[in-house]
Coordinates of C-alpha atoms and ligand atoms in Angstrom, one line a residue:
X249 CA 23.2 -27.8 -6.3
X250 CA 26.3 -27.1 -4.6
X251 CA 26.2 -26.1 -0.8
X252 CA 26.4 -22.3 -0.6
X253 CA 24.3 -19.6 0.0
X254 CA 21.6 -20.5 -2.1
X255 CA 21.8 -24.3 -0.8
X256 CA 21.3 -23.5 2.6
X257 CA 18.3 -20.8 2.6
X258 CA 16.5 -23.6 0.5
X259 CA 17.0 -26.4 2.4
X260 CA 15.8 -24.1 5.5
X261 CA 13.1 -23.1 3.5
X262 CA 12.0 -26.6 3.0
X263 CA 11.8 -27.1 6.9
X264 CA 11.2 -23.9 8.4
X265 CA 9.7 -21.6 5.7
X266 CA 5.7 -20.0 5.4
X267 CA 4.0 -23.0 3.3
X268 CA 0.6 -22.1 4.5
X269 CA -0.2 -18.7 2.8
X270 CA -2.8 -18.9 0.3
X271 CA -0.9 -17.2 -2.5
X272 CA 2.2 -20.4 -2.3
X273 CA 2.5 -23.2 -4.4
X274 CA -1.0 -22.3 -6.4
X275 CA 1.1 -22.6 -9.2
X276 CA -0.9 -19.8 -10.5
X277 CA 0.7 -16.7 -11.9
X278 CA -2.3 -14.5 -11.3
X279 CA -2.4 -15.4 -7.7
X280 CA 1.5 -14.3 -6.7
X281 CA 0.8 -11.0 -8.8
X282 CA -2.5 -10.1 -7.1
X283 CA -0.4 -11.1 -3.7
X284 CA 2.6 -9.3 -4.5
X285 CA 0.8 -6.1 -5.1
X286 CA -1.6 -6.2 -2.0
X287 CA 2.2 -6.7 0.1
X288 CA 3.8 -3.9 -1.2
X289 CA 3.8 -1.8 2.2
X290 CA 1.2 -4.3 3.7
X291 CA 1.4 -6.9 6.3
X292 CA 0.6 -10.2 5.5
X293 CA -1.8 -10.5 8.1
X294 CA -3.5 -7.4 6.5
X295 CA -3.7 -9.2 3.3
X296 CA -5.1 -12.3 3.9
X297 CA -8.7 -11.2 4.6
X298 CA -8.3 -8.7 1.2
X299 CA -6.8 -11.7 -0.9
X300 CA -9.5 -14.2 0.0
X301 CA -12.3 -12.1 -1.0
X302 CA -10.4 -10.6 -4.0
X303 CA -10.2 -13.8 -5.6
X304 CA -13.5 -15.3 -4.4
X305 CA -15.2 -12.3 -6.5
X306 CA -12.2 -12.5 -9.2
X307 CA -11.6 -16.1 -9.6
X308 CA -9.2 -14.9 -12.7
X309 CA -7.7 -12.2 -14.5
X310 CA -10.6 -11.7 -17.1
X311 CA -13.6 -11.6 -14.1
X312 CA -10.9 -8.9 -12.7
X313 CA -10.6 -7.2 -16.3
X314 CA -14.4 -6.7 -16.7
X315 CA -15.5 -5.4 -13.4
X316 CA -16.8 -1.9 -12.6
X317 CA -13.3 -0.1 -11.1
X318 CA -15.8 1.2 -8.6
X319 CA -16.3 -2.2 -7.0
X320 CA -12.7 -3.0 -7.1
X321 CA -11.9 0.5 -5.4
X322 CA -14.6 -1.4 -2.9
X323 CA -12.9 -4.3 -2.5
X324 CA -9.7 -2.5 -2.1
X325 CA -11.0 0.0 0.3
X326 CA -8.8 0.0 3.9
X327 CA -5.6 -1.7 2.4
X328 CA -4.5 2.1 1.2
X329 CA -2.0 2.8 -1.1
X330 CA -5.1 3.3 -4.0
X331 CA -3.0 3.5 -7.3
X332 CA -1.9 0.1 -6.4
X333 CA -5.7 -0.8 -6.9
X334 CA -5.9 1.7 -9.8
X335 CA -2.7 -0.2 -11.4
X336 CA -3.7 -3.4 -10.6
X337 CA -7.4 -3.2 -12.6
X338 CA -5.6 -1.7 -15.5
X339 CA -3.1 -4.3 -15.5
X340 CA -5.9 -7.0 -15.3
X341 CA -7.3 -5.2 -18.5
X342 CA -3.8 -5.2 -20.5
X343 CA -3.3 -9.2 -19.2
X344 CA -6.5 -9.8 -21.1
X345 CA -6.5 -7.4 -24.1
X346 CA -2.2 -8.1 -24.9
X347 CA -1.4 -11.4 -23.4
X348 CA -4.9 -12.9 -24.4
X349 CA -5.8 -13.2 -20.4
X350 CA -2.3 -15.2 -19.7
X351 CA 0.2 -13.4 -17.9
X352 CA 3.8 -13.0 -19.6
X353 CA 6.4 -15.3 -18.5
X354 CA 9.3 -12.8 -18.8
X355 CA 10.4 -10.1 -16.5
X356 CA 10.2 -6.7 -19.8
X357 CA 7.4 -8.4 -20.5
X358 CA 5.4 -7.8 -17.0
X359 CA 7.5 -4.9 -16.4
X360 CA 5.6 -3.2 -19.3
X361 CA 2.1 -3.7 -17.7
X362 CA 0.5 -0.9 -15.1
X363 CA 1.9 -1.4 -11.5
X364 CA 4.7 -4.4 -12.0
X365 CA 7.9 -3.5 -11.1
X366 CA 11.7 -5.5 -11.5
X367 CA 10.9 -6.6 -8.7
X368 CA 7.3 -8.3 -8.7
X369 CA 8.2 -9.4 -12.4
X370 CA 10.8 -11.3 -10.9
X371 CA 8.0 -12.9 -8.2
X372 CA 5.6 -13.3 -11.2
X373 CA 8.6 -15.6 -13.1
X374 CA 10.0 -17.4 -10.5
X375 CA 6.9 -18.2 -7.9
X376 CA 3.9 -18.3 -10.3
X377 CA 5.7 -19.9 -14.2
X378 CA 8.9 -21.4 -11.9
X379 CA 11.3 -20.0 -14.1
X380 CA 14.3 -18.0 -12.9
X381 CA 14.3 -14.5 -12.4
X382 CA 15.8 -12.1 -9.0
X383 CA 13.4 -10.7 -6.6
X384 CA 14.5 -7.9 -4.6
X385 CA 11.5 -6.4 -2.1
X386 CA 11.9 -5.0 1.1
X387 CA 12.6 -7.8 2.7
X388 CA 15.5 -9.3 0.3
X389 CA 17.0 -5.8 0.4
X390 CA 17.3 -6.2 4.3
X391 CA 18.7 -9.6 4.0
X392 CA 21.2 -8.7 1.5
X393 CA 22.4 -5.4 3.5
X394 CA 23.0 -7.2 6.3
X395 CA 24.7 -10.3 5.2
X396 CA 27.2 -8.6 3.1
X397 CA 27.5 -5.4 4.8
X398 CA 26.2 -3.2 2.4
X399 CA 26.1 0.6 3.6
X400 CA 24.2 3.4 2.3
X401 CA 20.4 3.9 2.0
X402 CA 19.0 1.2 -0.5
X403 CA 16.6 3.1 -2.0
X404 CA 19.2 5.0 -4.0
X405 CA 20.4 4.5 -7.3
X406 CA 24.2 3.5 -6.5
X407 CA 22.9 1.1 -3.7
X408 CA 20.4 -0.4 -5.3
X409 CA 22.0 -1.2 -8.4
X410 CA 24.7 -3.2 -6.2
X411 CA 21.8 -5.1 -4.6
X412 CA 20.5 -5.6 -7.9
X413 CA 23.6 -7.4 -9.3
X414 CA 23.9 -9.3 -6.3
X415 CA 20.5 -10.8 -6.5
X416 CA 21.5 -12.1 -10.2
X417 CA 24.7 -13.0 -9.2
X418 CA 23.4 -15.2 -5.9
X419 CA 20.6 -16.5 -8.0
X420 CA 20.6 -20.6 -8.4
X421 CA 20.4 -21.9 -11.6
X422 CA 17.5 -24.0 -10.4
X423 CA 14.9 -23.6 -7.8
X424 CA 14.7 -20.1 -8.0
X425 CA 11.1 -19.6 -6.9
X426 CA 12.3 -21.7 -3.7
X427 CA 15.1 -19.9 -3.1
X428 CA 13.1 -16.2 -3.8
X429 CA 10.1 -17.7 -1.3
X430 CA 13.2 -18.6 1.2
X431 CA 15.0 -15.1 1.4
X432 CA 11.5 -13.1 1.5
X433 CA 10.7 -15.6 4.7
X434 CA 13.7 -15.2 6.2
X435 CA 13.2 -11.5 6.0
X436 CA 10.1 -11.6 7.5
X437 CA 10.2 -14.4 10.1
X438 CA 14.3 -14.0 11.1
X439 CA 16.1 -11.5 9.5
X440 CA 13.6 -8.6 11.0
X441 CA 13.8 -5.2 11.0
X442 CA 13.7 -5.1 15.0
X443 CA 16.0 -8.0 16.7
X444 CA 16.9 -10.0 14.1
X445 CA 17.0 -13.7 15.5
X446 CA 20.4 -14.8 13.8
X447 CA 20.9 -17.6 16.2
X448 CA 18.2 -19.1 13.6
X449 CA 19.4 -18.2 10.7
X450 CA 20.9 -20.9 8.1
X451 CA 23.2 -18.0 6.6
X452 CA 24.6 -16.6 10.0
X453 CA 28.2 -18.1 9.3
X454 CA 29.2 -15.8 6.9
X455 CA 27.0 -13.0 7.6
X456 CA 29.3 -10.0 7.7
X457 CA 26.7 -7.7 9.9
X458 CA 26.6 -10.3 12.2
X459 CA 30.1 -10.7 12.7
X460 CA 30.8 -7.3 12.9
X461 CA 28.3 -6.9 15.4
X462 CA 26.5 -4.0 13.0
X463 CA 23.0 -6.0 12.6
X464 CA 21.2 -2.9 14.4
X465 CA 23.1 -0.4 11.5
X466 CA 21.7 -2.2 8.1
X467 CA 20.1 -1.1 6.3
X468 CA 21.0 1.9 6.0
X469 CA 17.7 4.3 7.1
X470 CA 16.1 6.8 5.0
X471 CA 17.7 10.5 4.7
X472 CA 15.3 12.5 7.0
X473 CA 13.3 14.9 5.5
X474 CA 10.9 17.0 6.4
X475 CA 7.3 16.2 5.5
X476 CA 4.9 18.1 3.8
X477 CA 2.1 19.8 6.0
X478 CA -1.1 19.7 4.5
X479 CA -4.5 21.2 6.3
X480 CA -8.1 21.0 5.5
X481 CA -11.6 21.7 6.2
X482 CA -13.6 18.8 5.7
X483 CA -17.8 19.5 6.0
X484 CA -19.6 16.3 7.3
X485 CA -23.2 17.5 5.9
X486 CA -26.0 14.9 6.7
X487 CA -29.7 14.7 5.7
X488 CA -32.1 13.8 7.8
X489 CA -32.2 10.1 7.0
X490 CA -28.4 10.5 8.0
X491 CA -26.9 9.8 4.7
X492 CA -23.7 12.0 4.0
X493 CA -22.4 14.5 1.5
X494 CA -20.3 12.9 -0.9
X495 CA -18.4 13.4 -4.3
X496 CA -16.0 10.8 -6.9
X497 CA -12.4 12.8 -6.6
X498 CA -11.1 13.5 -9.8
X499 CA -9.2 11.6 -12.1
X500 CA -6.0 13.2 -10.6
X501 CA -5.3 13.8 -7.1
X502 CA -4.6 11.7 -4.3
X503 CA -7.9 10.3 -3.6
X504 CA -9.0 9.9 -7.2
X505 CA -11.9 6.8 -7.6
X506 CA -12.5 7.6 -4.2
X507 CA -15.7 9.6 -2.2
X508 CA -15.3 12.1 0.0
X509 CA -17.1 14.9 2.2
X510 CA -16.0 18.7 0.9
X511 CA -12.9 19.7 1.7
X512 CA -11.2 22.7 1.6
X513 CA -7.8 23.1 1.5
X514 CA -6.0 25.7 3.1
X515 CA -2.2 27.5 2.3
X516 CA -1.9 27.0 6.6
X517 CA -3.2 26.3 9.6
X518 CA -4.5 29.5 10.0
X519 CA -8.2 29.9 9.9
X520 CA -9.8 32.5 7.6
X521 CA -13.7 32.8 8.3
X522 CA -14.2 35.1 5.3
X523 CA -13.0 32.3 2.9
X524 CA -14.7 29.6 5.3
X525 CA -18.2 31.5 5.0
X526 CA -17.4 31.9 1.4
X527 CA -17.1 28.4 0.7
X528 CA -20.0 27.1 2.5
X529 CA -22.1 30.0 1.1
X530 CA -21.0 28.9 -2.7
X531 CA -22.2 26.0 -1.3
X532 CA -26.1 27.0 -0.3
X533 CA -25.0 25.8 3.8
X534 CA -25.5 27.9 7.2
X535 CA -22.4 28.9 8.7
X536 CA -22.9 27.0 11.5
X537 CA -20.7 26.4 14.1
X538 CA -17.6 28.0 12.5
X539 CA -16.8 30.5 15.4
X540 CA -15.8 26.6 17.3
X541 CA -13.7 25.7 14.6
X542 CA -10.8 27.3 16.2
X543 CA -10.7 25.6 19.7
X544 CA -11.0 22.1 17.7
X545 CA -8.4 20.1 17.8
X546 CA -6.6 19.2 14.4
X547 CA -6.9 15.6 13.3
X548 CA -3.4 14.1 11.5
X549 CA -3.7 11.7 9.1
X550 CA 0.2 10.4 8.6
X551 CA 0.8 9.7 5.3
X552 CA 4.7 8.9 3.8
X553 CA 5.5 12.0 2.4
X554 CA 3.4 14.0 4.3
X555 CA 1.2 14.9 7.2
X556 CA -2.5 16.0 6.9
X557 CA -4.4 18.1 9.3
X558 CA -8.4 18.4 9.7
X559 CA -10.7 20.3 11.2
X560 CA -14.3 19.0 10.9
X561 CA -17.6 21.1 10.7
X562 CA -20.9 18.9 10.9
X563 CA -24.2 20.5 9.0
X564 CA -27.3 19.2 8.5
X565 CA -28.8 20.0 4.9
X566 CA -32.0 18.3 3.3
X567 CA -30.6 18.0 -0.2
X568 CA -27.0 17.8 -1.6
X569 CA -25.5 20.6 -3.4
X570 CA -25.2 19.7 -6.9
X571 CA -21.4 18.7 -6.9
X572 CA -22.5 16.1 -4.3
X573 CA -24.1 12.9 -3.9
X574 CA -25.9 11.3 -0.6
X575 CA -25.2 7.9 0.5
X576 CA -25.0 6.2 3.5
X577 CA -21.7 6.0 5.1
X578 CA -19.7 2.7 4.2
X579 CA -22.0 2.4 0.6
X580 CA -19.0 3.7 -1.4
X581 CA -15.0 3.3 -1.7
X582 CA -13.9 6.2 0.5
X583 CA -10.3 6.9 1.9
X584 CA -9.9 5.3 5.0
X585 CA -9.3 8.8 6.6
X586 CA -12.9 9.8 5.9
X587 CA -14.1 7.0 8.7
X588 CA -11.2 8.8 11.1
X589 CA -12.9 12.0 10.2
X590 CA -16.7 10.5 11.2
X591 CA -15.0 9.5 14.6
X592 CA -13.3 12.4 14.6
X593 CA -16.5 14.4 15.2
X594 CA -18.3 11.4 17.1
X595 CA -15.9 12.0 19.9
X596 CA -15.7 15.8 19.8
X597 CA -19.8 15.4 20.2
X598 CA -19.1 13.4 23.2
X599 CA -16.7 15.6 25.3
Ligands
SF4_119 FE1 20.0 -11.4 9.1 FE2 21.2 -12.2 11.3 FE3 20.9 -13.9 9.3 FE4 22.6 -11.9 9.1 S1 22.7 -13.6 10.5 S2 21.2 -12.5 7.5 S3 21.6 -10.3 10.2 S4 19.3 -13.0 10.6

């Protein structure tokens, strides 16, 4: 290989790379697509805890396939994101049922299962069958922004299809899952969002941010827009052995596979106590405790494209209303926002 660009991030990788993560050199193409999905907005320190017990339950693709989506949902549970679990079990089912439990070795191949992108195909190629394919994730996006100048928000069509042919065109013809592993390390180790450390970096010398001094520009952030404001009333109704109120969400819908309390959602943040006493009375519960709603504090829960806003009432009931189920809090996938909710109220007890 001839010194270049290429040549020099893997000979760094070689000395100064991650070689420690348990997803790398497993040589195991169901390994880097189960990691690849749990990084997609996730730290890796986040992941490790979520991989190791993933594939301790799921040793392959087919133990995977042929578990209850309920315990997957489980496992998944805190790491957010939930179609990326959803996609992930369907894909293990389609790995197994189209590919006969061996994952594809070319990139319109993955791309047709549930959840793979360009992106992770490439990842699936390169890391787990060491052929050659382009990556280009969050952190290859940054590295090529920077290093050759490229303006303009990389999420959009135009920009991203110019990334796009220059990860082809600055792909080696061999070691191409060395060189993919080096550029997403030197996005996340030196090439950071926050103070990049270029004084480290093996491809400084003809970085074009860094010799224009515009590191701090690229990429290019987001277009601000406005998020969408979303409010609820969510019932907390325990029994008396302190199990909770919950139902399974829907097939559709943002928490769907998941339990949660009641909620109500309202068109603003304006409180109507008809439609509150309405909705607990279709409900067979007391309206307890509504006249305090309004001096209670909302809770936001920040999601990406929007912002949601509770208020929390907390019954006690002997049985559950027939849309709803008892169990004690933790037994059953529930979005992470229903555990802010129980401290939620905890603290408001405690004022
Ligand atoms: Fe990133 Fe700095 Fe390296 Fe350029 S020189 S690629 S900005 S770390």
């Amino acid at each position: 290989m001839k010194p270049g660009f290429a040549w020099r991030l893997i000979e760094w990788q070689g000395k100064h790379g991650r070689r420690d993560l348990p997803w790398q050199n497993t040589g195991s193409a169901y390994k880097t697509w189960l990691s690849e999905v749990m990084l997609q907005q996730t730290q890796v320190a986040t992941v490790l805890g979520y991989f190791q017990r993933f594939t301790e339950r799921f040793p392959t693709v087919e133990d995977l396939a042929v578990a209850e989506s309920e315990e997957v949902m489980q496992l998944w549970q805190g790491l957010g994101y939930y179609s990326r679990a959803r996609n992930l079990h369907a894909c293990a089912k389609q790995v197994v049922a189209r590919f006969n439990g061996e994952f594809p070795s070319t990139v319109p191949e993955l791309e047709s299962l549930p959840g793979i992108g360009r992106s992770t195909a490439g990842a699936i190629v390169s890391l787990g069958h060491g052929l050659r394919a382009p990556i280009l994730d969050g952190n290859v996006k940054r590295v090529f922004c920077r290093h050759q100048a490229i303006f303009g928000y990389p999420e959009q069509s135009a920009v991203k299809k110019k990334l796009w042919q220059l990860a082809e065109d600055l792909l080696p013809d061999e070691r191409a899952g060395q060189y993919n592993q080096a550029l997403m390390d030197l996005g996340a180790t030196v090439c950071t969002s926050r103070n990049p450390n270029c004084g480290a970096c093996p491809v400084s010398k003809d970085c074009l941010a860094f010799k224009q001094g515009a590191t701090g520009l690229l990429p290019t952030p987001k277009p601000r827009k406005e998020r969408v404001q979303w409010f609820f009333i969510a019932l907390l109704v325990e029994d008396s052995h302190g199990r909770q109120w919950m139902a399974l969400q829907p097939d559709s819908g943002l928490w769907r596979g998941l339990w949660m309390p009641p909620i109500l959602q309202l068109p603003s943040d304006s409180l109507n106590a008809e439609t509150l006493r309405e909705w607990l009375d279709q409900l067979g519960l007391d309206a307890e405790g509504l006249d305090e709603l309004a001096l209670q504090p909302w809770l936001v829960h920040d999601l990406t494209h929007r912002q949601m806003h509770f208020k929390c009432l907390r019954l006690k009931a002997d049985s559950a209303h027939g849309l709803f189920e008892s169990h004690a809090p933790g037994q059953k996938p529930e979005p992470r926002v229903f555990q802010k909710l129980r401290d939620h109220v905890s603290q408001l007890m405690l004022r």
